[in-house]
Short mmCIF file of C-alpha atoms in Angstrom, two decimals:
data_model
loop_
_atom_site.label_atom_id
_atom_site.label_comp_id
_atom_site.label_asym_id
_atom_site.label_seq_id
_atom_site.Cartn_x
_atom_site.Cartn_y
_atom_site.Cartn_z
CA MET A 296 99.58 127.96 89.99
CA ASN A 297 100.15 131.44 91.25
CA PHE A 298 103.46 130.46 93.00
CA ASP A 299 105.74 132.95 95.29
CA PHE A 300 109.16 133.91 92.96
CA ASN A 301 111.26 134.62 96.61
CA ASN A 302 112.90 131.36 97.01
CA PRO A 303 114.76 131.87 100.87
CA TYR A 304 117.25 128.90 99.65
CA LEU A 305 121.13 129.21 99.63
CA SER A 306 120.86 128.93 95.39
CA THR A 307 120.79 132.35 93.66
CA ARG A 308 119.53 130.58 90.68
CA ILE A 309 116.31 131.53 89.14
CA PRO A 310 114.38 129.88 86.63
CA VAL A 311 113.77 129.94 83.42
CA PHE A 312 111.17 131.90 81.32
CA ALA A 313 111.04 130.83 77.78
CA ARG A 314 108.41 129.46 74.96
CA ASN A 315 110.86 126.39 74.15
CA VAL A 316 112.90 125.30 76.70
CA VAL A 317 114.82 122.29 77.57
CA SER A 318 116.32 121.71 81.33
CA THR A 319 119.66 118.85 82.10
CA SER A 320 121.84 118.49 84.06
CA HIS A 321 124.99 119.59 81.03
CA PRO A 322 124.52 122.69 79.16
CA LEU A 323 126.00 121.25 76.52
CA ALA A 324 123.43 118.65 76.62
CA SER A 325 120.46 121.83 77.19
CA GLN A 326 122.54 123.30 73.58
CA ALA A 327 122.26 120.74 72.24
CA GLY A 328 117.70 120.30 72.84
CA LEU A 329 117.90 124.12 71.75
CA ARG A 330 119.70 123.14 68.79
CA ILE A 331 117.43 120.84 67.61
CA LEU A 332 114.45 122.77 68.40
CA GLN A 333 116.08 125.54 66.36
CA GLN A 334 116.33 123.32 63.32
CA GLY A 335 112.39 122.79 63.62
CA GLY A 336 112.52 120.02 65.80
CA ASN A 337 110.17 119.69 68.60
CA ALA A 338 110.53 118.63 72.26
CA VAL A 339 110.55 114.35 71.82
CA ASP A 340 113.34 115.61 68.66
CA ALA A 341 115.20 117.88 71.44
CA ALA A 342 114.96 115.18 73.59
CA ILE A 343 116.20 112.59 72.23
CA ALA A 344 119.66 114.64 71.30
CA THR A 345 119.28 115.53 74.60
CA ALA A 346 119.34 112.36 76.30
CA ALA A 347 123.37 111.00 73.09
CA VAL A 348 124.81 114.18 74.46
CA MET A 349 124.32 113.15 78.18
CA THR A 350 126.22 109.38 77.48
CA LEU A 351 128.90 111.77 76.34
CA VAL A 352 129.22 114.39 79.49
CA GLU A 353 128.57 112.69 82.38
CA PRO A 354 129.93 109.04 82.23
CA VAL A 355 129.64 108.34 85.50
CA SER A 356 125.59 108.53 84.68
CA ASN A 357 125.28 107.24 81.80
CA GLY A 358 126.00 105.44 78.73
CA LEU A 359 125.25 104.25 75.09
CA GLY A 360 124.37 100.09 77.19
CA SER A 361 121.89 102.31 79.18
CA ASP A 362 118.60 101.95 80.38
CA ALA A 363 115.20 104.49 79.77
CA PHE A 364 112.31 105.40 80.53
CA CYS A 365 110.13 108.57 79.11
CA ILE A 366 106.31 109.98 79.84
CA LEU A 367 105.47 113.12 77.50
CA TRP A 368 102.54 114.41 76.07
CA ASP A 369 101.85 114.74 72.65
CA GLY A 370 99.63 118.11 72.60
CA LYS A 371 97.48 116.26 73.09
CA GLU A 372 97.03 112.85 75.67
CA LEU A 373 99.86 111.33 77.68
CA HIS A 374 101.60 107.81 76.52
CA GLY A 375 104.65 106.11 78.76
CA LEU A 376 107.21 104.52 77.93
CA ASN A 377 109.02 101.69 79.26
CA ALA A 378 112.81 101.03 77.13
CA SER A 379 114.03 99.09 79.95
CA GLY A 380 116.35 95.37 79.02
CA PRO A 381 115.11 92.14 79.39
CA ALA A 382 117.82 88.84 80.93
CA PRO A 383 119.60 87.65 78.50
CA LYS A 384 117.99 84.45 77.81
CA ALA A 385 120.13 81.72 79.27
CA TRP A 386 120.10 84.24 82.87
CA THR A 387 118.20 81.89 85.77
CA PRO A 388 118.54 81.09 89.24
CA GLU A 389 120.67 77.71 88.46
CA TYR A 390 123.69 80.23 86.53
CA PHE A 391 123.49 82.75 88.96
CA LYS A 392 124.64 80.16 91.71
CA ALA A 393 126.53 78.05 89.54
CA ARG A 394 128.34 81.86 89.20
CA CYS A 395 127.79 83.21 92.19
CA GLY A 396 127.81 80.16 94.92
CA ALA A 397 124.49 78.97 96.89
CA ASP A 398 124.13 81.68 98.37
CA ALA A 399 124.25 84.47 95.89
CA THR A 400 121.30 86.97 97.65
CA THR A 401 121.84 89.01 93.55
CA PRO A 402 122.97 88.11 91.26
CA PRO A 403 126.71 90.38 90.99
CA MET A 404 126.45 94.35 91.87
CA ARG A 405 129.30 94.48 88.76
CA GLY A 406 131.30 92.82 85.59
CA ILE A 407 129.25 90.75 82.68
CA ASP A 408 126.83 89.00 85.34
CA SER A 409 125.38 92.83 86.52
CA VAL A 410 124.78 93.31 81.79
CA THR A 411 120.75 92.57 80.81
CA VAL A 412 120.11 93.99 77.91
CA PRO A 413 120.68 97.31 76.95
CA GLY A 414 116.90 99.61 75.58
CA ALA A 415 117.92 103.32 75.05
CA VAL A 416 118.95 103.03 72.20
CA ARG A 417 115.80 101.34 70.32
CA GLY A 418 114.04 104.23 73.09
CA TRP A 419 115.28 106.74 70.55
CA VAL A 420 114.64 104.59 67.74
CA ALA A 421 110.44 104.75 68.87
CA LEU A 422 110.12 107.93 70.48
CA SER A 423 111.97 109.31 66.82
CA GLU A 424 109.58 107.55 64.30
CA ARG A 425 106.46 107.59 66.84
CA PHE A 426 106.37 111.36 67.59
CA GLY A 427 109.47 113.67 66.03
CA LYS A 428 109.56 115.39 62.91
CA LEU A 429 113.03 115.66 62.38
CA PRO A 430 115.27 112.16 60.13
CA PHE A 431 117.37 110.50 63.62
CA ALA A 432 121.00 110.82 62.25
CA ASP A 433 120.37 114.53 62.12
CA LEU A 434 119.01 114.38 66.22
CA LEU A 435 122.47 112.85 67.03
CA ALA A 436 124.67 114.41 65.29
CA PRO A 437 125.40 116.70 68.53
CA ALA A 438 126.34 114.71 69.79
CA ILE A 439 129.16 112.83 67.18
CA ASP A 440 130.70 116.34 66.84
CA ILE A 441 131.08 116.17 70.54
CA ALA A 442 132.50 112.84 70.53
CA GLU A 443 134.84 112.90 68.03
CA ARG A 444 135.82 116.77 68.84
CA GLY A 445 135.59 116.54 73.23
CA TYR A 446 134.47 118.10 75.54
CA LEU A 447 136.52 120.02 79.26
CA VAL A 448 135.27 117.29 81.90
CA PRO A 449 133.38 119.53 83.99
CA PRO A 450 133.89 120.18 88.34
CA VAL A 451 130.51 116.95 89.40
CA VAL A 452 131.37 114.63 87.19
CA GLN A 453 135.46 114.82 87.68
CA GLY A 454 134.22 113.93 91.69
CA LYS A 455 132.14 111.15 90.77
CA TRP A 456 134.54 109.94 88.17
CA ALA A 457 138.12 109.87 90.57
CA ALA A 458 135.46 108.96 92.78
CA ALA A 459 134.53 106.08 90.45
CA THR A 460 137.48 104.98 88.93
CA PRO A 461 139.53 102.63 92.08
CA LEU A 462 136.05 99.89 91.88
CA LEU A 463 135.90 99.56 89.24
CA GLN A 464 139.66 100.38 86.75
CA SER A 465 140.16 96.55 86.64
CA GLN A 466 136.98 95.40 84.20
CA PRO A 467 137.31 95.14 81.56
CA GLY A 468 137.54 97.61 78.56
CA PHE A 469 137.14 100.45 81.06
CA ALA A 470 140.60 102.09 81.78
CA GLN A 471 141.12 101.98 77.78
CA ALA A 472 137.40 103.83 77.88
CA PHE A 473 137.69 106.23 80.37
CA LEU A 474 141.45 106.52 81.65
CA PRO A 475 143.31 107.53 78.94
CA TRP A 476 145.44 108.88 80.91
CA GLY A 477 145.79 105.82 83.06
CA ARG A 478 143.97 108.08 85.94
CA ALA A 479 140.94 110.31 86.27
CA PRO A 480 140.68 112.77 83.63
CA GLU A 481 141.18 116.85 85.84
CA VAL A 482 138.64 119.21 85.73
CA GLY A 483 138.94 121.37 82.90
CA GLU A 484 140.63 118.39 81.33
CA LEU A 485 139.51 118.07 77.44
CA PHE A 486 138.06 114.36 76.87
CA ARG A 487 137.37 112.61 73.33
CA PHE A 488 135.11 109.79 72.47
CA ALA A 489 136.32 108.80 69.23
CA ALA A 490 134.82 105.08 70.02
CA ALA A 491 131.66 106.46 70.93
CA ALA A 492 131.29 108.34 68.14
CA ARG A 493 131.90 105.35 65.96
CA ALA A 494 129.35 103.72 67.72
CA LEU A 495 126.87 106.87 67.33
CA ARG A 496 127.43 106.96 63.04
CA ALA A 497 126.43 103.48 63.13
CA ILE A 498 123.66 104.16 65.32
CA ALA A 499 122.81 106.88 63.47
CA ARG A 500 122.78 105.88 60.06
CA THR A 501 121.24 102.57 60.37
CA LYS A 502 118.57 104.08 63.09
CA GLY A 503 119.28 101.93 66.17
CA GLU A 504 120.01 98.26 63.96
CA ALA A 505 123.64 97.98 63.34
CA TYR A 506 123.35 98.45 67.47
CA TYR A 507 120.77 95.66 68.07
CA SER A 508 121.07 93.09 64.79
CA GLY A 509 124.25 94.67 63.36
CA GLU A 510 128.22 94.83 64.22
CA ILE A 511 127.81 96.89 67.72
CA ALA A 512 124.98 93.80 68.40
CA GLU A 513 127.54 91.48 67.23
CA ALA A 514 130.69 93.64 68.83
CA LEU A 515 128.75 93.40 72.32
CA ALA A 516 127.92 89.51 72.34
CA LYS A 517 131.37 88.34 71.07
CA PHE A 518 133.08 91.23 74.03
CA SER A 519 130.23 89.62 76.74
CA ALA A 520 131.49 85.91 75.75
CA GLU A 521 135.42 86.94 75.83
CA GLN A 522 134.19 88.00 79.86
CA GLY A 523 132.13 84.93 80.92
CA GLY A 524 128.74 85.55 79.87
CA ALA A 525 125.39 85.35 78.32
CA LEU A 526 124.38 88.12 76.00
CA THR A 527 123.86 86.98 73.21
CA VAL A 528 122.80 88.40 69.68
CA ALA A 529 119.70 86.97 69.61
CA ASP A 530 118.91 88.69 72.68
CA LEU A 531 119.93 92.00 71.79
CA ALA A 532 117.17 90.80 68.44
CA ALA A 533 114.82 90.46 70.13
CA TYR A 534 114.25 93.10 72.67
CA GLN A 535 111.68 96.13 72.04
CA PRO A 536 110.76 99.35 74.17
CA GLU A 537 107.15 99.04 75.34
CA TRP A 538 104.73 101.80 75.18
CA VAL A 539 102.45 101.70 78.52
CA THR A 540 99.92 103.36 80.21
CA PRO A 541 101.24 105.50 83.00
CA ILE A 542 99.12 104.84 85.93
CA SER A 543 99.22 107.89 88.49
CA ARG A 544 96.95 109.10 91.35
CA ASP A 545 95.19 112.72 92.55
CA TYR A 546 96.93 114.71 94.40
CA ARG A 547 95.93 118.32 95.83
CA GLY A 548 93.76 119.59 92.51
CA HIS A 549 96.19 117.66 90.32
CA THR A 550 97.46 114.41 89.34
CA LEU A 551 101.00 113.34 89.05
CA HIS A 552 101.38 110.60 87.07
CA GLU A 553 104.77 107.79 86.64
CA ILE A 554 105.82 104.41 84.77
CA PRO A 555 104.24 101.28 85.67
CA PRO A 556 106.09 98.76 87.40
CA ASN A 557 108.60 97.40 86.96
CA GLY A 558 110.09 100.53 88.35
CA GLN A 559 109.70 101.92 91.28
CA GLY A 560 107.19 105.29 90.39
CA ILE A 561 104.24 104.36 92.53
CA ALA A 562 105.92 104.78 95.92
CA ALA A 563 105.54 108.53 94.24
CA LEU A 564 102.09 107.48 94.22
CA ILE A 565 101.91 105.81 97.52
CA ALA A 566 103.19 108.28 99.64
CA LEU A 567 101.23 111.41 98.15
CA GLY A 568 98.49 108.77 98.52
CA ILE A 569 99.18 109.19 102.54
CA LEU A 570 100.15 112.14 102.52
CA GLU A 571 96.22 113.71 101.15
CA LYS A 572 95.56 112.55 104.39
CA PHE A 573 97.00 114.89 106.65
CA ASP A 574 97.20 119.10 106.17
CA ILE A 575 99.55 118.99 105.44
CA ALA A 576 100.03 122.64 104.26
CA SER A 577 99.02 124.39 107.54
CA LEU A 578 102.19 123.10 109.40
CA PRO A 579 105.54 125.68 108.25
CA VAL A 580 106.95 124.40 104.86
CA ASP A 581 110.28 123.08 106.60
CA SER A 582 109.12 121.93 110.46
CA VAL A 583 110.33 119.37 111.82
CA ARG A 584 105.89 118.36 111.77
CA SER A 585 105.65 118.46 107.82
CA GLN A 586 109.53 116.90 107.71
CA HIS A 587 109.04 114.08 109.85
CA LEU A 588 104.90 113.21 107.86
CA GLN A 589 106.91 112.86 104.83
CA ILE A 590 109.48 110.57 105.81
CA GLU A 591 107.29 108.45 107.67
CA ALA A 592 105.15 108.68 104.22
CA MET A 593 107.54 107.98 102.41
CA LYS A 594 108.56 104.64 105.41
CA LEU A 595 105.45 103.72 104.12
CA ALA A 596 105.53 103.24 100.48
CA PHE A 597 108.69 102.23 100.32
CA ALA A 598 108.10 99.14 103.04
CA ASP A 599 105.01 98.26 99.66
CA VAL A 600 107.60 99.10 96.90
CA TYR A 601 110.35 96.44 98.09
CA ARG A 602 107.92 93.87 97.97
CA TYR A 603 105.79 94.09 95.75
CA VAL A 604 107.37 95.85 92.99
CA SER A 605 108.75 93.75 90.16
CA GLU A 606 108.28 92.57 86.36
CA ARG A 607 103.79 93.62 87.22
CA SER A 608 103.42 90.10 85.46
CA SER A 609 105.48 88.61 87.91
CA MET A 610 103.61 90.92 91.21
CA GLU A 611 101.61 88.54 93.24
CA VAL A 612 99.45 92.16 93.91
CA SER A 613 98.13 95.29 91.76
CA THR A 614 98.69 98.76 90.89
CA GLU A 615 95.34 99.62 91.84
CA GLN A 616 95.17 97.55 95.22
CA MET A 617 98.57 99.66 95.64
CA LEU A 618 97.04 102.79 95.35
CA ASP A 619 93.64 102.31 96.75
CA ASP A 620 92.67 105.39 99.19
CA ALA A 621 90.86 103.27 101.67
CA TYR A 622 94.24 100.65 101.97
CA LEU A 623 96.01 104.35 101.88
CA ALA A 624 94.75 105.36 104.36
CA SER A 625 94.71 102.68 106.29
CA ARG A 626 98.57 103.52 106.37
CA ALA A 627 98.47 106.95 107.06
CA ARG A 628 96.47 106.09 110.30
CA LEU A 629 100.32 103.65 110.77
CA ILE A 630 101.86 107.57 111.55
CA ASP A 631 102.97 108.22 114.58
CA VAL A 632 103.14 112.52 114.50
CA LYS A 633 105.64 112.36 117.71
CA LYS A 634 107.44 109.03 116.40
CA ALA A 635 109.93 108.04 114.13
CA GLN A 636 108.74 103.65 113.00
CA ASP A 637 111.39 101.37 110.89
CA PHE A 638 107.04 100.51 108.89
CA LYS A 639 107.22 96.79 107.75
CA ALA A 640 104.65 96.46 104.34
CA GLY A 641 101.02 96.36 104.47
CA ASN A 642 98.78 93.82 102.90
CA PRO A 643 96.72 95.76 100.06
CA VAL A 644 94.89 92.97 99.02
CA LYS A 645 90.95 93.43 99.28
CA GLY A 646 89.98 89.76 101.09
CA GLY A 647 124.29 106.46 88.43
CA THR A 648 121.52 108.04 86.16
CA ILE A 649 120.68 111.54 84.59
CA TYR A 650 117.50 113.03 83.50
CA LEU A 651 116.46 115.49 81.37
CA THR A 652 112.54 117.41 80.34
CA ALA A 653 112.09 119.06 77.01
CA ALA A 654 108.55 121.31 75.83
CA ASP A 655 108.04 123.40 72.88
CA GLU A 656 105.81 126.55 72.07
CA ARG A 657 104.00 123.88 69.81
CA GLY A 658 102.81 122.06 73.65
CA MET A 659 104.83 119.09 73.50
CA MET A 660 106.41 117.91 76.26
CA VAL A 661 108.78 115.92 77.42
CA SER A 662 109.89 113.59 80.65
CA PHE A 663 112.77 111.41 80.05
CA ILE A 664 115.93 109.36 82.05
CA GLN A 665 118.01 107.02 81.17
CA SER A 666 120.79 105.75 83.52
CA ASN A 667 124.07 102.97 83.51
CA TYR A 668 122.35 102.60 87.89
CA MET A 669 125.04 103.20 90.43
CA GLY A 670 127.14 105.17 88.07
CA PHE A 671 129.36 103.55 85.69
CA GLY A 672 126.93 100.96 85.61
CA SER A 673 128.86 96.74 85.95
CA GLY A 674 132.19 99.12 84.37
CA CYS A 675 132.25 96.87 81.26
CA VAL A 676 133.32 99.12 77.82
CA GLU A 677 132.59 96.73 74.97
CA PRO A 678 136.05 99.10 72.91
CA GLY A 679 135.65 99.57 69.55
CA PHE A 680 131.64 101.58 69.68
CA GLY A 681 132.79 102.54 73.45
CA ILE A 682 130.03 101.11 74.77
CA SER A 683 129.19 101.81 78.85
CA LEU A 684 127.29 98.02 80.07
CA GLN A 685 124.80 99.22 82.68
CA ASN A 686 124.63 96.59 85.58
CA ARG A 687 120.48 96.15 86.29
CA GLY A 688 120.96 92.94 86.30
CA HIS A 689 121.79 93.16 90.15
CA GLY A 690 118.59 94.69 90.94
CA PHE A 691 117.51 91.34 90.68
CA SER A 692 117.34 88.35 93.60
CA LEU A 693 118.51 84.83 93.88
CA LYS A 694 115.72 84.44 96.31
CA ALA A 695 113.13 81.54 95.91
CA GLY A 696 109.42 82.83 95.88
CA SER A 697 110.49 86.16 95.79
CA PRO A 698 108.29 88.13 92.80
CA ASN A 699 112.21 89.94 91.54
CA LEU A 700 113.46 86.26 91.09
CA VAL A 701 115.13 86.35 87.92
CA ALA A 702 114.21 84.91 85.13
CA PRO A 703 115.53 85.14 81.15
CA GLY A 704 113.56 87.96 79.05
CA LYS A 705 112.62 88.95 82.49
CA ARG A 706 112.75 92.95 83.41
CA PRO A 707 115.00 93.76 87.35
CA PHE A 708 113.23 95.73 89.14
CA HIS A 709 114.58 99.85 88.41
CA THR A 710 115.00 102.41 90.46
CA ILE A 711 114.42 105.31 87.82
CA ILE A 712 111.60 107.17 86.82
CA PRO A 713 110.08 109.84 85.41
CA ALA A 714 107.89 112.01 86.02
CA PHE A 715 104.90 114.58 84.72
CA LEU A 716 102.11 116.40 86.18
CA THR A 717 98.87 117.18 85.05
CA LYS A 718 95.11 119.32 85.71
CA ASP A 719 92.29 118.17 84.87
CA GLY A 720 94.03 116.26 81.93
CA GLN A 721 95.61 118.66 81.45
CA PRO A 722 99.51 119.12 80.96
CA VAL A 723 101.22 121.68 83.97
CA MET A 724 104.83 120.08 84.53
CA SER A 725 107.59 117.43 82.70
CA PHE A 726 110.02 116.52 85.77
CA GLY A 727 112.22 114.43 87.78
CA VAL A 728 114.66 113.97 89.91
CA MET A 729 117.56 111.59 89.81
CA GLY A 730 119.32 109.47 92.10
CA GLY A 731 118.81 105.98 92.48
CA ASN A 732 115.30 104.97 96.03
CA MET A 733 116.16 109.20 96.03
CA GLN A 734 114.16 109.70 93.16
CA PRO A 735 111.02 109.12 94.83
CA GLN A 736 111.51 110.56 97.64
CA GLY A 737 112.16 113.81 95.66
CA HIS A 738 109.75 113.73 93.11
CA MET A 739 107.38 113.89 96.88
CA GLN A 740 109.01 116.71 98.63
CA THR A 741 109.40 119.48 95.62
CA LEU A 742 105.26 118.02 94.64
CA VAL A 743 104.93 119.37 98.43
CA ARG A 744 106.51 122.19 97.40
CA MET A 745 104.59 123.47 95.06
CA LEU A 746 101.55 122.23 95.79
CA ASP A 747 100.86 122.95 99.32
CA TYR A 748 103.35 125.79 99.89
CA ARG A 749 103.46 127.52 96.04
CA GLN A 750 107.31 127.46 96.27
CA ASN A 751 108.50 128.22 92.41
CA PRO A 752 109.56 124.87 90.99
CA GLN A 753 113.66 126.67 91.16
CA ALA A 754 113.04 127.54 95.48
CA ALA A 755 111.60 123.82 95.68
CA CYS A 756 114.43 121.82 93.35
CA ASP A 757 116.98 124.42 95.52
CA ALA A 758 115.23 122.93 99.25
CA PRO A 759 117.22 121.39 101.35
CA ARG A 760 115.86 117.03 101.54
CA TRP A 761 116.21 114.63 103.36
CA ARG A 762 116.47 110.73 102.26
CA PHE A 763 115.02 107.34 104.21
CA ASN A 764 117.59 104.57 103.76
CA ALA A 765 116.51 102.07 105.44
CA GLY A 766 114.88 101.66 108.87
CA LEU A 767 115.06 104.25 110.52
CA GLU A 768 117.54 105.36 109.03
CA ILE A 769 117.85 109.12 107.46
CA ASN A 770 120.57 111.32 105.62
CA VAL A 771 119.51 114.85 105.50
CA GLU A 772 121.79 118.43 103.48
CA ALA A 773 123.78 120.67 105.27
CA ALA A 774 121.38 123.20 104.85
CA MET A 775 118.69 122.30 106.09
CA ASN A 776 117.58 124.06 109.54
CA PRO A 777 120.21 122.83 112.85
CA ALA A 778 116.32 122.85 114.32
CA THR A 779 114.75 121.41 112.31
CA VAL A 780 117.61 118.33 112.39
CA GLN A 781 117.15 118.42 116.12
CA GLY A 782 113.87 118.73 116.46
CA LEU A 783 112.93 115.45 113.61
CA ARG A 784 116.40 113.49 116.17
CA GLU A 785 114.44 114.05 119.18
CA LEU A 786 111.08 112.18 117.51
CA GLY A 787 113.40 109.54 117.28
CA HIS A 788 115.36 109.71 113.16
CA GLN A 789 118.82 108.67 113.10
CA LEU A 790 120.50 111.31 111.42
CA GLU A 791 122.75 111.81 109.64
CA VAL A 792 123.87 115.19 107.95
CA ILE A 793 125.57 114.88 105.16
CA ASN A 794 128.19 117.83 103.23
CA ASP A 795 127.89 115.53 99.92
CA SER A 796 124.50 116.68 98.33
CA TYR A 797 125.07 115.77 94.26
CA GLN A 798 125.49 111.91 95.95
CA ASP A 799 123.24 111.94 97.72
CA PHE A 800 120.12 113.86 97.95
CA GLY A 801 119.95 113.14 93.57
CA ALA A 802 119.06 116.24 91.07
CA GLY A 803 116.45 116.87 89.50
CA GLN A 804 114.64 119.37 86.33
CA PHE A 805 111.76 120.70 85.84
CA ILE A 806 110.13 122.05 83.85
CA TRP A 807 106.47 124.43 84.37
CA ARG A 808 103.69 125.09 81.76
CA ALA A 809 102.64 128.66 82.68
CA GLY A 810 99.07 129.42 80.04
CA GLU A 811 99.73 129.19 76.41
CA PRO A 812 103.39 127.53 75.17
CA ALA A 813 102.74 129.44 71.93
CA ILE A 814 102.32 133.19 74.51
CA GLU A 815 103.44 133.18 78.14
CA GLY A 816 105.68 129.27 77.70
CA TYR A 817 107.03 127.95 79.67
CA VAL A 818 108.65 128.30 84.01
CA ALA A 819 111.72 126.05 84.29
CA ALA A 820 114.27 124.56 86.77
CA SER A 821 117.70 122.73 87.24
CA ASP A 822 119.60 121.59 90.05
CA PRO A 823 122.48 123.36 92.11
CA ARG A 824 123.54 119.60 92.79
CA ARG A 825 125.51 119.11 89.52
CA ASP A 826 126.68 121.09 86.24
CA GLY A 827 122.80 121.89 85.87
CA ALA A 828 121.52 124.13 83.14
CA ALA A 829 118.59 125.59 81.82
CA ALA A 830 117.82 127.01 78.68
CA GLY A 831 115.42 127.93 76.55
CA TYR A 832 114.27 131.09 73.30
#
């Protein structure tokens, strides 16, 4: 790809060019990944070390109680890992009706009854055992050091920390873990997390077994019981991540790969399959017409995703049916180039997250994402080991007939999605965008910029974004051209201009393979919407 390396947007960032690269949303995490690479580790080792550090330096987005997903190129082929955890065995619709009332439509948003089995730690172990080079314990050393010695809290993280405090300070364990001064830390204040260091040491020593069947598992089960929750040692011990085959869709001579449901990655594939029916490249990159077509394609994709996507065994339709070319062409014909619409689901039947990516000079590329969901997740923190628990259970439905109806051992609908791009069966880019339903929207918008308009990864990352919410409601970043904003309003889009880019428009990390890794290396970008840092050598 011959990129245009002129960046027309407000950011002054330039891509990082190197043979070994780590791109994350925090400089300390990127440094940890490089440290592991320089010790002889590969990209998987670097990704695990980086993920562990991210649980500490960005606790507003993930923690040791997170779920995770990964797509990686091992040098020869692509692999997917689903490390999202299932519902506790006690969870049924009746369980929640008794606890939340007969009118409840979902499990709670916060608290112990929003916590499913955390999958990230066992995901780290699975990646290490299958693809890693260095001893697993070595990979957690940077995180242990940071947890014990502490780090200075950066501005973006501090802002989210302070915003979450009024909502979560009464949740069990939250104040003890995250409000050591009786308040959120200030920018530049030293935050230490001794309990998490204790957990990381136990995880390192036992290759994760302490977490799922040992002392941490027992502490988590006891904590859950004390709060009236259902998570047990048996639930934790039974959990294993799943190796999966990524689903894919061709676009402009490349192939985008996503993790299959229970995640929402298929939304990006659907949207691109619809956009493929239009000559986007013939339109100016930031024009009203280009942005309108992308918004409408994304709305069509979400209409189907929210109707059909759940744990694969519960879906009424297959991913193949949802991605069928004739079906996507029929959906594309619904777009009116002169008017915004509120689309409903079609019938495809015939008859609060961190993202990181790493790549090494041997050709291994890793696309990895982990999340507590909605910032700090459930708000519940097991105090002895500092396990900040996610709230993915809120993604279940309590409505009879829903494909996402809660059930024992079932995985909920997930928002976090790593992505990977190939061309002619060869690796091109590992990438991802954070932020709830912004993730597939970010995948689509940045790929269109790179593949249709040849913007380099950093420019595509920096460009102003829009975010579809529901109906005709669209948020746009304040940096978007006012003429484009006005033009979209005239088409019927209900636009709100938002100044808080981090909160509403996600953040991304990108590593593009420039050629032979040991010679040309990679082009890496990190998002200015967080304290992001791409680093390499």
